[in-house]
Amino acid sequence: VFTYELDVTKVDGKTLDANGEIIDTTQMLDGVEFKLRNAAGKYVIISTEGDSKGRVTGWADTKDGGSVLTTAAGGKFAVIGLDDGIYYLEETKPKDGYNTIKDPIKVTISAETENGQNWTDGTAANALTALNITVGEDNKASTTGGAADAGIVSTIVENNKGVELPGTGGIGTTIFYVVGGILVVGAAVLLIAKKRTK
């Protein structure tokens, strides 16, 4: 039975080129915290000690029960021992000065095996023929692919600095319209009142 390693690298959005490749390794973000849940809504628990560090040891029913996945120097963390399937990365603590990624990042690990893992030549390494990762397009993440020979998939997640403006048609713009309308009506009333006073 195959399991896989998910490598996540957290970077400043300005370090990526148009193809999503890292062009400046000085802007890797350490100290960013995540939780990882599976399609069943359970949160991963990993080992934090010794040679087994990063390996999956179980799944918690609650978010609080899941392990905190913190990016180390170089902006990376790894989770080792995942089945293929759908997972969701939830950012719980951004680096100081950066915006939080509000929506979970959907990560899909897909693997292809030779004859349903029943390979015929006796070489286990030949049983896994393809390994891929896809990342939700609506999130600030880019895919760097998978390595079938090593059983590793990896992705880059970007964060950005700056003020987040309200979306077009959202409650933020509605508030501006209401306040603006009140100000216009108030100005008209004052103008009429002054003319009548004169």
Tab-separated table of C-alpha atoms in Angstrom:
chain	number	residue	atom	x	y	z
A	1	VAL	CA	0.000	0.000	0.000
A	2	PHE	CA	1.484	3.325	-1.057
A	3	THR	CA	1.503	6.521	0.960
A	4	TYR	CA	2.967	9.827	-0.112
A	5	GLU	CA	4.757	12.911	1.175
A	6	LEU	CA	3.283	16.387	0.754
A	7	ASP	CA	5.864	19.200	0.754
A	8	VAL	CA	4.563	22.760	1.147
A	9	THR	CA	6.684	25.877	0.603
A	10	LYS	CA	5.415	29.259	1.790
A	11	VAL	CA	6.682	32.329	-0.065
A	12	ASP	CA	6.090	36.041	-0.537
A	13	GLY	CA	3.989	36.438	-3.689
A	14	LYS	CA	6.555	38.819	-5.178
A	15	THR	CA	9.121	36.015	-5.382
A	16	LEU	CA	7.199	34.104	-8.090
A	17	ASP	CA	7.491	34.646	-11.819
A	18	ALA	CA	4.634	34.398	-14.324
A	19	ASN	CA	4.964	30.588	-14.343
A	20	GLY	CA	4.781	30.282	-10.550
A	21	GLU	CA	8.493	29.512	-10.179
A	22	ILE	CA	10.519	30.900	-7.260
A	23	ILE	CA	12.961	33.576	-8.432
A	24	ASP	CA	14.046	34.949	-5.039
A	25	THR	CA	14.833	32.447	-2.263
A	26	THR	CA	15.351	35.229	0.319
A	27	GLN	CA	11.591	35.724	0.694
A	28	MET	CA	10.598	32.316	2.066
A	29	LEU	CA	8.144	32.685	4.946
A	30	ASP	CA	8.880	30.794	8.170
A	31	GLY	CA	6.623	30.614	11.209
A	32	VAL	CA	3.389	30.328	9.205
A	33	GLU	CA	0.920	27.841	10.711
A	34	PHE	CA	-1.464	25.470	8.945
A	35	LYS	CA	-3.856	22.624	9.669
A	36	LEU	CA	-4.520	19.825	7.179
A	37	ARG	CA	-7.859	18.030	6.949
A	38	ASN	CA	-9.013	15.211	4.740
A	39	ALA	CA	-12.205	14.844	2.713
A	40	ALA	CA	-13.899	13.241	5.742
A	41	GLY	CA	-13.336	16.407	7.806
A	42	LYS	CA	-10.655	14.924	10.082
A	43	TYR	CA	-7.407	16.760	10.900
A	44	VAL	CA	-3.986	15.201	10.529
A	45	ILE	CA	-1.846	14.336	13.557
A	46	ILE	CA	1.887	14.029	12.896
A	47	SER	CA	4.922	13.009	14.902
A	48	THR	CA	7.198	15.845	15.995
A	49	GLU	CA	10.202	13.847	17.172
A	50	GLY	CA	13.247	12.065	15.800
A	51	ASP	CA	13.394	10.209	12.516
A	52	SER	CA	9.601	9.961	12.399
A	53	LYS	CA	9.129	13.756	12.433
A	54	GLY	CA	6.385	14.772	10.014
A	55	ARG	CA	4.929	11.264	9.723
A	56	VAL	CA	1.172	10.791	10.038
A	57	THR	CA	0.243	9.036	13.273
A	58	GLY	CA	-3.526	9.509	13.189
A	59	TRP	CA	-6.497	11.764	12.494
A	60	ALA	CA	-8.388	13.989	14.933
A	61	ASP	CA	-12.123	14.621	14.848
A	62	THR	CA	-11.668	18.313	15.702
A	63	LYS	CA	-9.485	21.112	14.369
A	64	ASP	CA	-8.022	21.720	17.830
A	65	GLY	CA	-6.990	18.073	18.008
A	66	GLY	CA	-5.001	18.241	14.785
A	67	SER	CA	-1.285	19.029	14.615
A	68	VAL	CA	-0.060	22.538	13.898
A	69	LEU	CA	2.043	22.448	10.720
A	70	THR	CA	4.592	25.260	10.968
A	71	THR	CA	6.887	26.372	8.180
A	72	ALA	CA	10.542	26.182	9.196
A	73	ALA	CA	13.506	28.145	7.858
A	74	GLY	CA	13.176	28.116	4.081
A	75	GLY	CA	9.382	28.337	4.394
A	76	LYS	CA	8.799	24.588	4.286
A	77	PHE	CA	6.988	21.807	6.093
A	78	ALA	CA	6.253	18.212	5.106
A	79	VAL	CA	3.537	15.687	5.922
A	80	ILE	CA	4.637	12.093	5.313
A	81	GLY	CA	2.281	9.141	4.972
A	82	LEU	CA	-0.782	10.503	3.158
A	83	ASP	CA	-3.006	8.363	0.959
A	84	ASP	CA	-3.950	9.651	-2.450
A	85	GLY	CA	-7.139	11.704	-2.284
A	86	ILE	CA	-8.432	15.190	-1.487
A	87	TYR	CA	-7.101	17.338	1.340
A	88	TYR	CA	-7.598	20.917	2.499
A	89	LEU	CA	-4.823	23.180	3.813
A	90	GLU	CA	-6.124	25.775	6.259
A	91	GLU	CA	-3.847	28.677	7.153
A	92	THR	CA	-4.342	29.452	10.841
A	93	LYS	CA	-1.572	31.998	11.442
A	94	PRO	CA	0.140	34.094	8.733
A	95	LYS	CA	3.550	35.708	9.087
A	96	ASP	CA	3.390	39.171	10.662
A	97	GLY	CA	2.472	41.804	8.097
A	98	TYR	CA	0.898	39.352	5.637
A	99	ASN	CA	-2.751	38.739	4.773
A	100	THR	CA	-4.399	35.512	5.909
A	101	ILE	CA	-5.572	33.059	3.261
A	102	LYS	CA	-9.211	32.851	4.289
A	103	ASP	CA	-10.426	29.930	2.180
A	104	PRO	CA	-8.981	26.433	2.546
A	105	ILE	CA	-6.624	25.385	-0.250
A	106	LYS	CA	-7.868	22.222	-1.957
A	107	VAL	CA	-5.054	19.766	-2.652
A	108	THR	CA	-5.637	16.582	-4.639
A	109	ILE	CA	-3.022	13.818	-4.688
A	110	SER	CA	-3.548	11.287	-7.487
A	111	ALA	CA	-1.470	8.188	-8.125
A	112	GLU	CA	-1.375	5.532	-10.813
A	113	THR	CA	-0.058	2.045	-10.109
A	114	GLU	CA	0.900	-0.880	-12.283
A	115	ASN	CA	-1.939	-3.405	-12.483
A	116	GLY	CA	-3.567	-2.171	-9.259
A	117	GLN	CA	-0.263	-2.517	-7.347
A	118	ASN	CA	0.088	-6.122	-8.458
A	119	TRP	CA	3.318	-5.615	-10.399
A	120	THR	CA	4.757	-8.608	-12.171
A	121	ASP	CA	8.520	-8.034	-12.336
A	122	GLY	CA	9.102	-8.199	-8.579
A	123	THR	CA	10.438	-4.654	-8.334
A	124	ALA	CA	8.341	-2.550	-5.974
A	125	ALA	CA	9.738	0.713	-7.360
A	126	ASN	CA	8.131	-0.053	-10.711
A	127	ALA	CA	4.634	-0.373	-9.262
A	128	LEU	CA	4.026	3.398	-8.936
A	129	THR	CA	3.878	4.697	-12.492
A	130	ALA	CA	2.632	8.279	-11.975
A	131	LEU	CA	2.087	10.705	-9.108
A	132	ASN	CA	0.453	14.117	-9.446
A	133	ILE	CA	-0.850	16.998	-7.369
A	134	THR	CA	-3.464	19.572	-8.316
A	135	VAL	CA	-4.243	22.683	-6.296
A	136	GLY	CA	-7.505	24.663	-6.310
A	137	GLU	CA	-7.337	27.424	-8.917
A	138	ASP	CA	-9.286	29.914	-6.798
A	139	ASN	CA	-6.633	29.942	-4.074
A	140	LYS	CA	-3.247	31.625	-3.823
A	141	ALA	CA	-1.284	28.486	-4.512
A	142	SER	CA	0.643	27.056	-7.418
A	143	THR	CA	1.563	23.492	-8.284
A	144	THR	CA	5.141	22.340	-8.683
A	145	GLY	CA	4.264	18.718	-9.406
A	146	GLY	CA	5.070	15.260	-8.162
A	147	ALA	CA	7.992	12.840	-8.170
A	148	ALA	CA	6.795	9.270	-8.603
A	149	ASP	CA	10.243	7.791	-7.972
A	150	ALA	CA	10.385	9.433	-4.524
A	151	GLY	CA	6.655	9.364	-3.692
A	152	ILE	CA	6.678	13.135	-3.080
A	153	VAL	CA	4.278	15.836	-4.238
A	154	SER	CA	4.971	19.513	-3.624
A	155	THR	CA	3.257	22.856	-3.903
A	156	ILE	CA	4.068	26.523	-3.368
A	157	VAL	CA	1.674	28.693	-1.367
A	158	GLU	CA	2.065	32.445	-1.667
A	159	ASN	CA	1.136	35.218	0.748
A	160	ASN	CA	0.904	38.918	0.047
A	161	LYS	CA	1.189	42.107	2.046
A	162	GLY	CA	-1.130	45.109	1.851
A	163	VAL	CA	-4.703	46.143	2.560
A	164	GLU	CA	-7.424	43.832	1.326
A	165	LEU	CA	-10.127	45.858	-0.427
A	166	PRO	CA	-13.791	44.818	-0.362
A	167	GLY	CA	-14.914	42.823	-3.375
A	168	THR	CA	-17.072	44.428	-6.061
A	169	GLY	CA	-20.721	44.130	-5.114
A	170	GLY	CA	-19.861	43.034	-1.568
A	171	ILE	CA	-21.103	44.502	1.702
A	172	GLY	CA	-18.150	46.911	1.719
A	173	THR	CA	-19.324	48.717	-1.424
A	174	THR	CA	-22.927	48.738	-0.180
A	175	ILE	CA	-21.840	50.603	2.942
A	176	PHE	CA	-20.054	53.202	0.794
A	177	TYR	CA	-23.187	53.723	-1.316
A	178	VAL	CA	-25.442	54.129	1.731
A	179	VAL	CA	-23.109	56.563	3.491
A	180	GLY	CA	-22.558	58.500	0.257
A	181	GLY	CA	-26.297	58.743	-0.352
A	182	ILE	CA	-26.904	60.040	3.178
A	183	LEU	CA	-24.219	62.697	2.724
A	184	VAL	CA	-25.713	63.878	-0.599
A	185	VAL	CA	-29.237	64.128	0.902
A	186	GLY	CA	-27.845	65.931	3.967
A	187	ALA	CA	-25.991	68.446	1.795
A	188	ALA	CA	-29.154	69.114	-0.258
A	189	VAL	CA	-31.224	69.674	2.877
A	190	LEU	CA	-28.630	72.119	4.268
A	191	LEU	CA	-28.517	74.016	0.978
A	192	ILE	CA	-32.302	74.378	0.832
A	193	ALA	CA	-32.434	75.427	4.504
A	194	LYS	CA	-29.810	78.148	3.938
A	195	LYS	CA	-31.654	79.533	0.924
A	196	ARG	CA	-34.925	79.725	2.849
A	197	THR	CA	-33.156	81.411	5.765
A	198	LYS	CA	-31.827	84.132	3.430
